[in-house]
XYZ file of C-alpha atoms in Angstrom:
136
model
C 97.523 78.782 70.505
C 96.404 81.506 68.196
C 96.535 81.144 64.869
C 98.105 83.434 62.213
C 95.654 85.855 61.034
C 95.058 87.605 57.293
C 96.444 90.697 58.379
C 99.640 89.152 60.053
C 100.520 87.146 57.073
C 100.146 90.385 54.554
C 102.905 91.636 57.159
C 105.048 88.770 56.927
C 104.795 88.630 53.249
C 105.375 91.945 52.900
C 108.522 92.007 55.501
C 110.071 88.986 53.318
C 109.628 90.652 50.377
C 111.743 93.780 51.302
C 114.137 91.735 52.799
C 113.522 92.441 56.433
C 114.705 89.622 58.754
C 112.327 86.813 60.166
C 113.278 87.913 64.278
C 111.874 91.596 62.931
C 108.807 90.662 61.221
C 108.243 88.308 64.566
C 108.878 91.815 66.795
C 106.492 93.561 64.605
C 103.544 91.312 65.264
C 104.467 90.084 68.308
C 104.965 86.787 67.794
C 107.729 84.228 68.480
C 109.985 83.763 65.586
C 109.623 80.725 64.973
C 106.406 80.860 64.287
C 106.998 83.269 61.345
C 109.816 81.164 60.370
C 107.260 77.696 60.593
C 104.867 79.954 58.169
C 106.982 81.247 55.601
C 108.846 77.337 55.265
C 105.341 75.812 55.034
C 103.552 77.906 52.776
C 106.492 78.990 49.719
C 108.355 76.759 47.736
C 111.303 76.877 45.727
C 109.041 77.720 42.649
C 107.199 79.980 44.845
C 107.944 82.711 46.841
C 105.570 83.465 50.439
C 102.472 85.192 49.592
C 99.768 85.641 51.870
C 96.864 85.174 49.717
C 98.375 81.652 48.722
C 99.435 80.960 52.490
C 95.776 81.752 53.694
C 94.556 79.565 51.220
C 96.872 76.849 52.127
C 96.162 77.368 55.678
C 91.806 77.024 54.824
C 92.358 73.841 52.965
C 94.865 72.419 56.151
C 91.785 73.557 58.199
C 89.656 71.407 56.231
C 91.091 68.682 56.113
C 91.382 68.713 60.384
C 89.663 65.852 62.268
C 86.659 67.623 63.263
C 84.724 66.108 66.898
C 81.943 63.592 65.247
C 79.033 65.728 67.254
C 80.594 68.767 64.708
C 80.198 66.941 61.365
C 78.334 67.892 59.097
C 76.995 64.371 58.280
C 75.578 64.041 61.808
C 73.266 66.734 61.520
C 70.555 64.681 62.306
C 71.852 63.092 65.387
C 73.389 66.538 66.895
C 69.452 67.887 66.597
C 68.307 64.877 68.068
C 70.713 65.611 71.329
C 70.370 68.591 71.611
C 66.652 68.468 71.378
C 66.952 65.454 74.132
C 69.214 67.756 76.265
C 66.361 70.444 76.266
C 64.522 68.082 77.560
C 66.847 67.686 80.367
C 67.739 64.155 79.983
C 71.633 63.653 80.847
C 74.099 62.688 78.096
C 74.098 58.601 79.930
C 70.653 58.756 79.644
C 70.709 59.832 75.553
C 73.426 57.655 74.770
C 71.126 54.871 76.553
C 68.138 55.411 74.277
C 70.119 55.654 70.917
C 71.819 52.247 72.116
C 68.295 50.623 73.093
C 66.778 51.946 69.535
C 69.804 51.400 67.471
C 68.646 52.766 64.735
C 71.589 53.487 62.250
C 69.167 54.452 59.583
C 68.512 57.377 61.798
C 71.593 58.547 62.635
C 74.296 56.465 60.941
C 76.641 56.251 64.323
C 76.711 55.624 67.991
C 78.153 58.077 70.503
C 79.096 57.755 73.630
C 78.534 60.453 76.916
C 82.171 61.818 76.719
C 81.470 62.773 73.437
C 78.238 64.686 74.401
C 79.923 66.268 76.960
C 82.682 67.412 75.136
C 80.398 68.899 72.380
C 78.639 70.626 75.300
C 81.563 72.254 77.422
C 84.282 72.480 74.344
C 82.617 72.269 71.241
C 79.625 74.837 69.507
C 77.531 73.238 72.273
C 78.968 75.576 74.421
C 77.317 78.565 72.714
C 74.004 77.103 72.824
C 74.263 76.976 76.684
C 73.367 73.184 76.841
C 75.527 72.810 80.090
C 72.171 74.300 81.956
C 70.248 71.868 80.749
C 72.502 69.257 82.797
């Protein structure tokens, strides 16, 4: 699912403004309408008609505030180097998880984490850009 972008919502704001109907502003950036009807409900008010600089803004702080994978935290910087520096190493994600159960440290690192969630930060999260799945 892509989300809406900048660009699109100047388009829809614009299109609203004008008058134009939600199905034609949906033709003109290909999307469904719905979606351009979901947009403009969630992002104006009453008080406030759809803008796309508030709407973007709206949308930034919703992306904020969206659970983010624990490897992805910011918070568990320390433990993300600490895997990734293991991975290098080519030990396996049971074999990581192993020694930070064994140490249990949660000075360190604050948290435990299991193997799924290494190998989900490898193959779907921004592990997958720092080709860790070779090192498997």
């Amino acid at each position: 699912m892509n989300r809406i972008t900048f660009f699109e919502r100047q388009i829809i704001a614009s299109g609203l403004r004008v008058g134009k109907s939600v199905r034609s502003i949906a033709k003109s950036i290909n999307r469904d309408h719905r979606v351009v009807q979901r947009e403009a409900n969630r992002n104006s008010t009453s008080y406030q008609p759809y803008t796309a600089i508030s709407a973007q803004r709206l949308a930034d702080a919703r992306e904020k505030k969206r659970n983010k994978p624990k490897l992805e935290k910011y918070e568990n910087y320390d433990l993300r180097q600490y895997i990734i520096k293991q991975l290098r190493e080519d030990l396996s994600p049971e074999q990581i998880t192993g020694i930070l159960h064994e140490q249990a440290r949660p000075e360190l690192f604050g948290k435990a984490v299991c193997h799924e969630t290494i190998y989900q930060y490898i193959y779907k999260g921004e592990g997958r850009y720092e080709s860790l799945f070779q090192h498997l």
